[in-house]
mmCIF file of C-alpha atoms in Angstrom:
data_model
loop_
_atom_site.group_PDB
_atom_site.id
_atom_site.type_symbol
_atom_site.label_atom_id
_atom_site.label_comp_id
_atom_site.label_asym_id
_atom_site.label_seq_id
_atom_site.Cartn_x
_atom_site.Cartn_y
_atom_site.Cartn_z
ATOM 1 C CA UNK A 2 20.510 43.960 70.069
ATOM 2 C CA UNK A 3 19.324 45.027 66.918
ATOM 3 C CA UNK A 4 21.514 42.778 65.141
ATOM 4 C CA UNK A 5 20.997 39.467 66.491
ATOM 5 C CA UNK A 6 16.710 40.463 65.957
ATOM 6 C CA UNK A 7 18.055 40.791 62.028
ATOM 7 C CA UNK A 8 19.686 37.710 62.353
ATOM 8 C CA UNK A 9 16.880 35.593 63.782
ATOM 9 C CA UNK A 10 14.469 36.575 61.185
ATOM 10 C CA UNK A 11 16.780 35.855 58.388
ATOM 11 C CA UNK A 12 16.310 32.344 59.633
ATOM 12 C CA UNK A 13 12.624 32.429 60.261
ATOM 13 C CA UNK A 14 11.923 34.128 57.000
ATOM 14 C CA UNK A 15 14.378 34.526 54.268
ATOM 15 C CA UNK A 16 12.728 36.148 51.804
ATOM 16 C CA UNK A 17 11.294 39.739 53.833
ATOM 17 C CA UNK A 18 12.462 42.285 53.476
ATOM 18 C CA UNK A 19 14.633 43.733 56.399
ATOM 19 C CA UNK A 20 15.249 47.162 56.918
ATOM 20 C CA UNK A 21 17.298 49.049 59.557
ATOM 21 C CA UNK A 22 16.371 52.429 60.958
ATOM 22 C CA UNK A 23 18.416 54.088 63.214
ATOM 23 C CA UNK A 24 19.962 57.068 64.717
ATOM 24 C CA UNK A 25 23.242 55.824 65.591
ATOM 25 C CA UNK A 26 25.592 55.799 62.547
ATOM 26 C CA UNK A 27 28.693 52.621 63.483
ATOM 27 C CA UNK A 28 29.727 51.314 60.058
ATOM 28 C CA UNK A 29 31.120 48.286 62.002
ATOM 29 C CA UNK A 30 27.685 47.308 63.031
ATOM 30 C CA UNK A 31 26.531 49.094 59.461
ATOM 31 C CA UNK A 32 28.338 45.859 58.151
ATOM 32 C CA UNK A 33 27.190 43.082 60.242
ATOM 33 C CA UNK A 34 23.771 44.139 59.706
ATOM 34 C CA UNK A 35 24.364 44.078 56.137
ATOM 35 C CA UNK A 36 26.388 40.409 56.166
ATOM 36 C CA UNK A 37 24.887 38.735 58.526
ATOM 37 C CA UNK A 38 21.070 40.614 59.181
ATOM 38 C CA UNK A 39 20.899 40.633 55.316
ATOM 39 C CA UNK A 40 19.070 44.106 55.876
ATOM 40 C CA UNK A 41 17.490 45.145 52.385
ATOM 41 C CA UNK A 42 17.653 49.273 53.631
ATOM 42 C CA UNK A 43 19.080 51.447 55.985
ATOM 43 C CA UNK A 44 17.377 54.612 57.427
ATOM 44 C CA UNK A 45 18.544 56.889 59.427
ATOM 45 C CA UNK A 46 16.631 59.054 62.320
ATOM 46 C CA UNK A 47 14.984 61.462 61.312
ATOM 47 C CA UNK A 48 13.751 59.561 57.936
ATOM 48 C CA UNK A 49 11.853 62.084 55.671
ATOM 49 C CA UNK A 50 8.006 60.969 55.460
ATOM 50 C CA UNK A 51 8.549 60.108 51.401
ATOM 51 C CA UNK A 52 11.845 58.241 51.306
ATOM 52 C CA UNK A 53 10.290 56.052 53.989
ATOM 53 C CA UNK A 54 6.622 55.542 52.360
ATOM 54 C CA UNK A 55 9.324 54.276 49.185
ATOM 55 C CA UNK A 56 11.427 52.219 51.000
ATOM 56 C CA UNK A 57 8.433 50.457 52.442
ATOM 57 C CA UNK A 58 6.794 50.615 49.062
ATOM 58 C CA UNK A 59 10.366 48.961 47.589
ATOM 59 C CA UNK A 60 10.548 46.431 50.575
ATOM 60 C CA UNK A 61 6.594 45.200 50.085
ATOM 61 C CA UNK A 62 7.612 45.076 46.144
ATOM 62 C CA UNK A 63 11.467 43.177 46.430
ATOM 63 C CA UNK A 64 9.281 40.406 48.583
ATOM 64 C CA UNK A 65 7.029 39.966 45.987
ATOM 65 C CA UNK A 66 9.158 39.397 43.320
ATOM 66 C CA UNK A 67 11.320 37.057 45.549
ATOM 67 C CA UNK A 68 8.535 35.345 46.176
ATOM 68 C CA UNK A 69 7.370 35.027 42.835
ATOM 69 C CA UNK A 70 10.433 33.790 41.950
ATOM 70 C CA UNK A 71 10.825 30.779 44.526
ATOM 71 C CA UNK A 72 7.250 29.593 43.728
ATOM 72 C CA UNK A 73 8.870 29.884 39.712
ATOM 73 C CA UNK A 74 11.727 28.079 40.815
ATOM 74 C CA UNK A 75 9.602 25.233 42.436
ATOM 75 C CA UNK A 76 6.738 25.162 40.087
ATOM 76 C CA UNK A 77 10.270 24.626 36.926
ATOM 77 C CA UNK A 78 11.593 22.286 39.138
ATOM 78 C CA UNK A 79 8.631 20.476 39.634
ATOM 79 C CA UNK A 80 7.820 20.699 35.608
ATOM 80 C CA UNK A 81 11.073 19.292 35.207
ATOM 81 C CA UNK A 82 10.468 16.455 36.982
ATOM 82 C CA UNK A 83 6.974 15.115 35.451
ATOM 83 C CA UNK A 84 8.806 16.218 31.636
ATOM 84 C CA UNK A 85 11.771 14.099 32.465
ATOM 85 C CA UNK A 86 8.512 11.608 33.042
ATOM 86 C CA UNK A 87 6.823 12.104 30.248
ATOM 87 C CA UNK A 88 10.206 11.979 27.858
ATOM 88 C CA UNK A 89 11.057 8.370 29.874
ATOM 89 C CA UNK A 90 7.245 7.445 29.374
ATOM 90 C CA UNK A 91 7.629 8.834 25.275
ATOM 91 C CA UNK A 92 10.924 6.945 24.995
ATOM 92 C CA UNK A 93 9.012 3.636 26.211
ATOM 93 C CA UNK A 94 6.417 4.138 23.736
ATOM 94 C CA UNK A 95 8.701 4.834 21.092
ATOM 95 C CA UNK A 96 10.014 1.982 21.811
ATOM 96 C CA UNK A 97 7.161 0.221 21.449
ATOM 97 C CA UNK A 98 5.799 1.970 18.317
ATOM 98 C CA UNK A 99 9.248 0.628 16.936
ATOM 99 C CA UNK A 100 9.084 -2.583 17.922
ATOM 100 C CA UNK A 101 5.336 -2.976 16.683
ATOM 101 C CA UNK A 102 6.205 -1.257 13.150
ATOM 102 C CA UNK A 103 9.193 -4.323 12.906
ATOM 103 C CA UNK A 104 6.738 -7.044 13.306
ATOM 104 C CA UNK A 105 3.636 -5.309 11.697
ATOM 105 C CA UNK A 106 6.608 -5.088 8.235
ATOM 106 C CA UNK A 107 8.161 -8.601 8.862
ATOM 107 C CA UNK A 108 3.690 -9.685 9.433
ATOM 108 C CA UNK A 109 3.624 -7.608 5.623
ATOM 109 C CA UNK A 110 6.622 -9.161 4.470
ATOM 110 C CA UNK A 111 5.382 -13.027 5.322
ATOM 111 C CA UNK A 112 1.849 -11.891 3.933
ATOM 112 C CA UNK A 113 3.595 -10.979 0.338
ATOM 113 C CA UNK A 114 5.890 -13.714 0.170
ATOM 114 C CA UNK A 115 2.304 -16.084 1.829
ATOM 115 C CA UNK A 116 0.266 -14.505 -1.129
ATOM 116 C CA UNK A 117 3.252 -14.887 -4.019
ATOM 117 C CA UNK A 118 3.698 -18.762 -3.218
ATOM 118 C CA UNK A 119 -0.039 -18.982 -3.421
ATOM 119 C CA UNK A 120 0.151 -17.519 -6.772
ATOM 120 C CA UNK A 121 2.993 -19.937 -8.001
ATOM 121 C CA UNK A 122 0.880 -22.552 -6.734
ATOM 122 C CA UNK A 123 -2.246 -22.210 -8.446
ATOM 123 C CA UNK A 124 0.720 -21.890 -11.338
ATOM 124 C CA UNK A 125 1.470 -25.437 -9.681
ATOM 125 C CA UNK A 126 -1.687 -27.157 -10.432
ATOM 126 C CA UNK A 127 -2.155 -25.806 -13.581
ATOM 127 C CA UNK A 128 1.161 -27.498 -14.589
ATOM 128 C CA UNK A 129 -0.177 -30.602 -12.613
ATOM 129 C CA UNK A 130 -3.210 -30.416 -14.880
ATOM 130 C CA UNK A 131 -1.684 -29.001 -18.264
ATOM 131 C CA UNK A 132 2.232 -28.425 -18.788
ATOM 132 C CA UNK A 133 1.693 -26.123 -21.349
ATOM 133 C CA UNK A 134 -1.139 -24.508 -19.303
ATOM 134 C CA UNK A 135 1.033 -23.365 -16.785
ATOM 135 C CA UNK A 136 3.962 -22.187 -19.448
ATOM 136 C CA UNK A 137 1.511 -19.651 -20.774
ATOM 137 C CA UNK A 138 0.765 -18.641 -17.260
ATOM 138 C CA UNK A 139 3.858 -17.861 -16.869
ATOM 139 C CA UNK A 140 4.747 -16.394 -20.252
ATOM 140 C CA UNK A 141 1.590 -14.228 -19.898
ATOM 141 C CA UNK A 142 2.946 -12.320 -16.506
ATOM 142 C CA UNK A 143 6.278 -12.089 -17.507
ATOM 143 C CA UNK A 144 4.344 -9.797 -20.723
ATOM 144 C CA UNK A 145 2.201 -8.754 -17.662
ATOM 145 C CA UNK A 146 5.622 -7.563 -15.842
ATOM 146 C CA UNK A 147 7.238 -5.316 -18.701
ATOM 147 C CA UNK A 148 3.390 -3.632 -19.440
ATOM 148 C CA UNK A 149 4.004 -2.552 -15.943
ATOM 149 C CA UNK A 150 6.577 -0.475 -16.361
ATOM 150 C CA UNK A 151 4.162 2.271 -17.797
ATOM 151 C CA UNK A 152 3.357 4.743 -15.678
ATOM 152 C CA UNK A 153 -0.539 4.505 -17.234
ATOM 153 C CA UNK A 154 -1.528 2.421 -14.320
ATOM 154 C CA UNK A 155 -2.619 3.702 -10.516
ATOM 155 C CA UNK A 156 -0.933 1.468 -7.733
ATOM 156 C CA UNK A 157 -4.187 -0.565 -6.938
ATOM 157 C CA UNK A 158 -4.608 -0.849 -11.239
ATOM 158 C CA UNK A 159 -0.945 -2.142 -11.090
ATOM 159 C CA UNK A 160 -1.419 -4.796 -7.818
ATOM 160 C CA UNK A 161 -4.770 -6.183 -9.465
ATOM 161 C CA UNK A 162 -3.660 -6.668 -13.296
ATOM 162 C CA UNK A 163 -0.118 -8.374 -12.109
ATOM 163 C CA UNK A 164 -2.138 -10.786 -10.371
ATOM 164 C CA UNK A 165 -4.729 -11.691 -12.650
ATOM 165 C CA UNK A 166 -2.406 -12.155 -15.010
ATOM 166 C CA UNK A 167 -1.802 -15.292 -12.692
ATOM 167 C CA UNK A 168 -5.103 -16.152 -12.052
ATOM 168 C CA UNK A 169 -6.591 -15.744 -15.690
ATOM 169 C CA UNK A 170 -6.239 -19.212 -16.687
ATOM 170 C CA UNK A 171 -6.617 -20.790 -13.521
ATOM 171 C CA UNK A 172 -10.268 -22.063 -14.954
ATOM 172 C CA UNK A 173 -9.259 -23.912 -17.697
ATOM 173 C CA UNK A 174 -8.485 -27.014 -14.879
ATOM 174 C CA UNK A 175 -12.190 -26.971 -15.029
ATOM 175 C CA UNK A 176 -11.974 -27.812 -18.435
ATOM 176 C CA UNK A 177 -11.910 -31.555 -19.370
ATOM 177 C CA UNK A 178 -8.434 -32.323 -20.266
ATOM 178 C CA UNK A 179 -9.754 -34.192 -23.986
ATOM 179 C CA UNK A 180 -11.450 -30.997 -24.982
ATOM 180 C CA UNK A 181 -8.123 -28.327 -23.595
ATOM 181 C CA UNK A 182 -6.547 -31.236 -26.398
ATOM 182 C CA UNK A 183 -9.120 -30.868 -28.953
ATOM 183 C CA UNK A 184 -8.700 -26.741 -28.878
ATOM 184 C CA UNK A 185 -5.177 -26.918 -28.973
ATOM 185 C CA UNK A 186 -5.356 -29.329 -32.377
ATOM 186 C CA UNK A 187 -7.587 -27.041 -33.899
ATOM 187 C CA UNK A 188 -10.890 -25.136 -32.786
ATOM 188 C CA UNK A 189 -13.299 -25.480 -35.060
ATOM 189 C CA UNK A 190 -13.536 -29.327 -34.596
ATOM 190 C CA UNK A 191 -15.160 -28.870 -31.437
ATOM 191 C CA UNK A 192 -18.664 -29.016 -30.894
ATOM 192 C CA UNK A 193 -20.932 -25.785 -29.972
ATOM 193 C CA UNK A 194 -21.075 -27.026 -26.304
ATOM 194 C CA UNK A 195 -17.318 -27.605 -26.248
ATOM 195 C CA UNK A 196 -16.421 -24.272 -27.247
ATOM 196 C CA UNK A 197 -18.843 -22.719 -24.826
ATOM 197 C CA UNK A 198 -16.874 -24.745 -22.231
ATOM 198 C CA UNK A 199 -13.784 -23.345 -23.000
ATOM 199 C CA UNK A 200 -15.286 -19.696 -23.181
ATOM 200 C CA UNK A 201 -17.108 -19.947 -19.885
ATOM 201 C CA UNK A 202 -13.308 -20.345 -18.607
ATOM 202 C CA UNK A 203 -13.013 -16.746 -17.667
ATOM 203 C CA UNK A 204 -16.315 -16.846 -14.964
ATOM 204 C CA UNK A 205 -14.741 -20.526 -14.102
ATOM 205 C CA UNK A 206 -11.264 -18.395 -13.178
ATOM 206 C CA UNK A 207 -13.150 -15.172 -11.836
ATOM 207 C CA UNK A 208 -14.899 -17.825 -9.179
ATOM 208 C CA UNK A 209 -11.428 -20.026 -8.091
ATOM 209 C CA UNK A 210 -9.259 -16.364 -7.956
ATOM 210 C CA UNK A 211 -11.294 -15.353 -5.306
ATOM 211 C CA UNK A 212 -9.855 -17.909 -2.774
ATOM 212 C CA UNK A 213 -6.842 -16.550 -3.395
ATOM 213 C CA UNK A 214 -7.431 -12.108 -4.144
ATOM 214 C CA UNK A 215 -10.391 -11.032 -2.900
ATOM 215 C CA UNK A 216 -10.061 -7.863 -4.649
ATOM 216 C CA UNK A 217 -13.264 -7.138 -6.842
ATOM 217 C CA UNK A 218 -11.135 -5.644 -9.172
ATOM 218 C CA UNK A 219 -9.304 -8.354 -9.540
ATOM 219 C CA UNK A 220 -12.122 -10.181 -10.091
ATOM 220 C CA UNK A 221 -13.630 -8.524 -13.203
ATOM 221 C CA UNK A 222 -10.242 -7.865 -14.840
ATOM 222 C CA UNK A 223 -10.396 -11.613 -14.680
ATOM 223 C CA UNK A 224 -13.658 -11.888 -16.071
ATOM 224 C CA UNK A 225 -13.046 -9.536 -19.070
ATOM 225 C CA UNK A 226 -9.645 -10.580 -20.526
ATOM 226 C CA UNK A 227 -11.140 -12.378 -23.164
ATOM 227 C CA UNK A 228 -13.394 -9.429 -24.550
ATOM 228 C CA UNK A 229 -12.859 -7.882 -27.628
ATOM 229 C CA UNK A 230 -12.888 -4.321 -28.276
ATOM 230 C CA UNK A 231 -15.132 -4.264 -30.944
ATOM 231 C CA UNK A 232 -17.483 -5.969 -29.034
ATOM 232 C CA UNK A 233 -17.046 -9.624 -29.997
ATOM 233 C CA UNK A 234 -15.325 -11.546 -26.616
ATOM 234 C CA UNK A 235 -16.859 -13.130 -24.192
ATOM 235 C CA UNK A 236 -18.417 -13.841 -21.779
ATOM 236 C CA UNK A 237 -20.234 -10.424 -21.399
ATOM 237 C CA UNK A 238 -19.846 -8.981 -25.127
ATOM 238 C CA UNK A 239 -18.582 -5.879 -23.613
ATOM 239 C CA UNK A 240 -17.338 -3.242 -25.756
ATOM 240 C CA UNK A 241 -14.787 -0.287 -26.038
ATOM 241 C CA UNK A 242 -13.927 1.313 -22.515
ATOM 242 C CA UNK A 243 -16.687 -1.081 -21.377
ATOM 243 C CA UNK A 244 -13.845 -2.845 -20.698
ATOM 244 C CA UNK A 245 -11.755 -2.122 -17.744
ATOM 245 C CA UNK A 246 -8.178 -1.035 -19.017
ATOM 246 C CA UNK A 247 -6.179 -3.657 -16.914
ATOM 247 C CA UNK A 248 -8.231 -5.808 -19.040
ATOM 248 C CA UNK A 249 -7.663 -4.216 -22.092
ATOM 249 C CA UNK A 250 -4.196 -4.627 -21.314
ATOM 250 C CA UNK A 251 -4.515 -8.511 -20.272
ATOM 251 C CA UNK A 252 -6.219 -9.093 -23.826
ATOM 252 C CA UNK A 253 -3.043 -7.759 -25.361
ATOM 253 C CA UNK A 254 -0.500 -10.329 -23.494
ATOM 254 C CA UNK A 255 -2.824 -13.029 -23.705
ATOM 255 C CA UNK A 256 -3.282 -12.574 -27.149
ATOM 256 C CA UNK A 257 0.389 -12.845 -27.857
ATOM 257 C CA UNK A 258 0.672 -15.812 -25.664
ATOM 258 C CA UNK A 259 -2.239 -17.911 -27.411
ATOM 259 C CA UNK A 260 -1.418 -16.951 -30.799
ATOM 260 C CA UNK A 261 1.965 -19.032 -30.322
ATOM 261 C CA UNK A 262 3.859 -16.875 -32.397
ATOM 262 C CA UNK A 263 7.097 -15.576 -33.067
ATOM 263 C CA UNK A 264 7.847 -12.409 -31.659
ATOM 264 C CA UNK A 265 7.916 -10.546 -33.995
ATOM 265 C CA UNK A 266 4.835 -11.978 -35.758
ATOM 266 C CA UNK A 267 2.927 -12.237 -31.923
ATOM 267 C CA UNK A 268 4.089 -8.022 -32.554
ATOM 268 C CA UNK A 269 2.905 -7.732 -35.802
ATOM 269 C CA UNK A 270 -0.424 -9.448 -34.648
ATOM 270 C CA UNK A 271 -1.110 -6.970 -32.301
ATOM 271 C CA UNK A 272 -0.677 -4.250 -34.659
ATOM 272 C CA UNK A 273 -3.386 -5.346 -36.792
ATOM 273 C CA UNK A 274 -5.652 -6.305 -34.100
ATOM 274 C CA UNK A 275 -5.882 -2.554 -32.988
ATOM 275 C CA UNK A 276 -8.592 -1.387 -32.863
ATOM 276 C CA UNK A 277 -10.023 -4.668 -33.105
ATOM 277 C CA UNK A 278 -9.707 -6.942 -30.751
ATOM 278 C CA UNK A 279 -7.577 -5.327 -28.730
ATOM 279 C CA UNK A 280 -7.577 -1.051 -27.935
ATOM 280 C CA UNK A 281 -5.316 0.617 -29.558
ATOM 281 C CA UNK A 282 -4.224 2.509 -26.567
ATOM 282 C CA UNK A 283 -3.134 -1.664 -24.924
ATOM 283 C CA UNK A 284 -1.540 -1.959 -28.579
ATOM 284 C CA UNK A 285 0.338 1.658 -28.398
ATOM 285 C CA UNK A 286 1.309 0.025 -24.497
ATOM 286 C CA UNK A 287 3.007 -3.052 -25.958
ATOM 287 C CA UNK A 288 4.853 -1.971 -29.057
ATOM 288 C CA UNK A 289 6.188 0.180 -26.403
ATOM 289 C CA UNK A 290 6.870 -1.416 -23.260
ATOM 290 C CA UNK A 291 7.032 -5.224 -24.342
ATOM 291 C CA UNK A 292 10.861 -6.160 -25.456
ATOM 292 C CA UNK A 293 12.162 -9.058 -27.605
ATOM 293 C CA UNK A 294 13.036 -10.253 -23.908
ATOM 294 C CA UNK A 295 9.405 -11.097 -23.573
ATOM 295 C CA UNK A 296 10.238 -13.787 -27.079
ATOM 296 C CA UNK A 297 11.889 -16.441 -24.489
ATOM 297 C CA UNK A 298 8.497 -16.344 -22.125
ATOM 298 C CA UNK A 299 6.306 -17.858 -25.296
ATOM 299 C CA UNK A 300 9.032 -18.973 -27.997
ATOM 300 C CA UNK A 301 8.624 -22.754 -26.556
ATOM 301 C CA UNK A 302 4.799 -22.812 -26.787
ATOM 302 C CA UNK A 303 4.648 -22.555 -30.047
ATOM 303 C CA UNK A 304 4.282 -25.699 -32.937
ATOM 304 C CA UNK A 305 7.787 -26.230 -32.371
ATOM 305 C CA UNK A 306 7.631 -27.978 -29.291
ATOM 306 C CA UNK A 307 4.606 -29.924 -30.892
ATOM 307 C CA UNK A 308 5.739 -30.934 -34.912
ATOM 308 C CA UNK A 309 2.244 -33.206 -35.197
ATOM 309 C CA UNK A 310 0.157 -29.826 -34.619
ATOM 310 C CA UNK A 311 -0.573 -26.801 -36.744
ATOM 311 C CA UNK A 312 0.331 -23.805 -36.308
ATOM 312 C CA UNK A 313 -2.958 -21.212 -35.407
ATOM 313 C CA UNK A 314 -2.859 -17.550 -35.478
ATOM 314 C CA UNK A 315 -4.398 -16.930 -32.479
ATOM 315 C CA UNK A 316 -5.436 -19.596 -30.040
ATOM 316 C CA UNK A 317 -8.167 -17.143 -28.853
ATOM 317 C CA UNK A 318 -9.056 -13.957 -30.879
ATOM 318 C CA UNK A 319 -10.265 -14.099 -34.512
ATOM 319 C CA UNK A 320 -7.321 -12.820 -36.775
ATOM 320 C CA UNK A 321 -7.033 -12.148 -40.808
ATOM 321 C CA UNK A 322 -4.884 -15.517 -41.018
ATOM 322 C CA UNK A 323 -7.895 -17.924 -39.645
ATOM 323 C CA UNK A 324 -10.251 -19.516 -42.127
ATOM 324 C CA UNK A 325 -14.135 -17.615 -42.723
ATOM 325 C CA UNK A 326 -15.353 -19.809 -40.497
ATOM 326 C CA UNK A 327 -16.949 -18.032 -37.790
ATOM 327 C CA UNK A 328 -15.125 -17.458 -35.118
ATOM 328 C CA UNK A 329 -15.434 -19.461 -31.992
ATOM 329 C CA UNK A 330 -16.206 -16.988 -29.666
ATOM 330 C CA UNK A 331 -19.664 -15.531 -31.867
ATOM 331 C CA UNK A 332 -20.337 -19.729 -32.324
ATOM 332 C CA UNK A 333 -20.963 -20.405 -29.191
ATOM 333 C CA UNK A 334 -21.630 -16.925 -27.212
ATOM 334 C CA UNK A 335 -25.070 -17.927 -26.494
ATOM 335 C CA UNK A 336 -24.149 -20.793 -24.863
ATOM 336 C CA UNK A 337 -22.345 -18.311 -22.612
ATOM 337 C CA UNK A 338 -23.843 -16.520 -19.764
ATOM 338 C CA UNK A 339 -23.087 -12.790 -20.381
ATOM 339 C CA UNK A 340 -25.294 -12.178 -16.408
ATOM 340 C CA UNK A 341 -22.012 -11.148 -13.538
ATOM 341 C CA UNK A 342 -20.622 -13.814 -12.285
ATOM 342 C CA UNK A 343 -22.693 -15.622 -9.023
ATOM 343 C CA UNK A 344 -19.931 -17.114 -7.272
ATOM 344 C CA UNK A 345 -21.903 -20.085 -5.407
ATOM 345 C CA UNK A 346 -23.569 -20.968 -8.828
ATOM 346 C CA UNK A 347 -20.383 -21.059 -10.839
ATOM 347 C CA UNK A 348 -18.599 -23.409 -8.068
ATOM 348 C CA UNK A 349 -21.124 -26.613 -8.531
ATOM 349 C CA UNK A 350 -19.737 -26.712 -11.779
ATOM 350 C CA UNK A 351 -16.261 -26.948 -11.505
ATOM 351 C CA UNK A 352 -16.098 -28.956 -8.473
ATOM 352 C CA UNK A 353 -16.813 -32.601 -11.029
ATOM 353 C CA UNK A 354 -13.971 -31.574 -13.365
ATOM 354 C CA UNK A 355 -11.152 -30.773 -10.297
ATOM 355 C CA UNK A 356 -12.418 -34.391 -8.910
ATOM 356 C CA UNK A 357 -11.447 -35.748 -12.195
#
């Protein structure tokens, strides 16, 4: 029967548009055809041509829509599967990256810790060679730490200046203890060669510091930390802004500590040397950021610790309170190399002293 035909056609082509054309209008048969055969349209004979054409056109359009929807549904299901797999893979990658990030952070923290240990080791080496030398290093680093609160430094300058404050006097372990002791008593009693050896310590420090921190900025700061703003410093006789800004700031901290003066008097010395030994901006930085807490860094380094040693106003920089004899940095300046440091050339000069 026609109903059975529709039922079999639906099983074979479920998406086909089925049209019932009949001259007999039997309601029960029509209902079964709709419910069981799932016909698309019912056309009674005789039909109109235009009606039949419209019915076929609509049936064809319906079939295209149904098949397209079916295809889109299948594609959507497939894309959902792929997205699910991609999300799982992405989650795994994110987990791996997060684990790598944690491992990298741990390694960076370990490297930073080892770097701090390296700085501490250098200070302890100085303490073994001369305890007061290590004390001065800690004092310089403490003052620099306060100066670093200023926004005047870039990130690179901040890191390099901090490292340089710990390493700037490392080269003094290449100077004999006898010369260091004589210099501590009275610099004017040293010979030109002995004073030149003291004043070569920035280049010695520059050489040794490369084994701890290889950044060129650290190397240049250390080399220039005894340059004077007025050009009377060493080892290169640089003037004004030709001296790196962090080195000019480190020079102010060195002046405060090596003056062996109480805190208030050291600040007065910094003010007096502004525009001469020190860059005025660096002197201003000391005035604005270095507080009385810094006094504890170098109070114990004064002549009260060494009652048999006369207090000198500054160990490195000449100030008005010194005798009128020629400043050490001028007296021995001709004996100091003013060319950029060559590390392989300097190390043999340091090694024999370390052996003693």
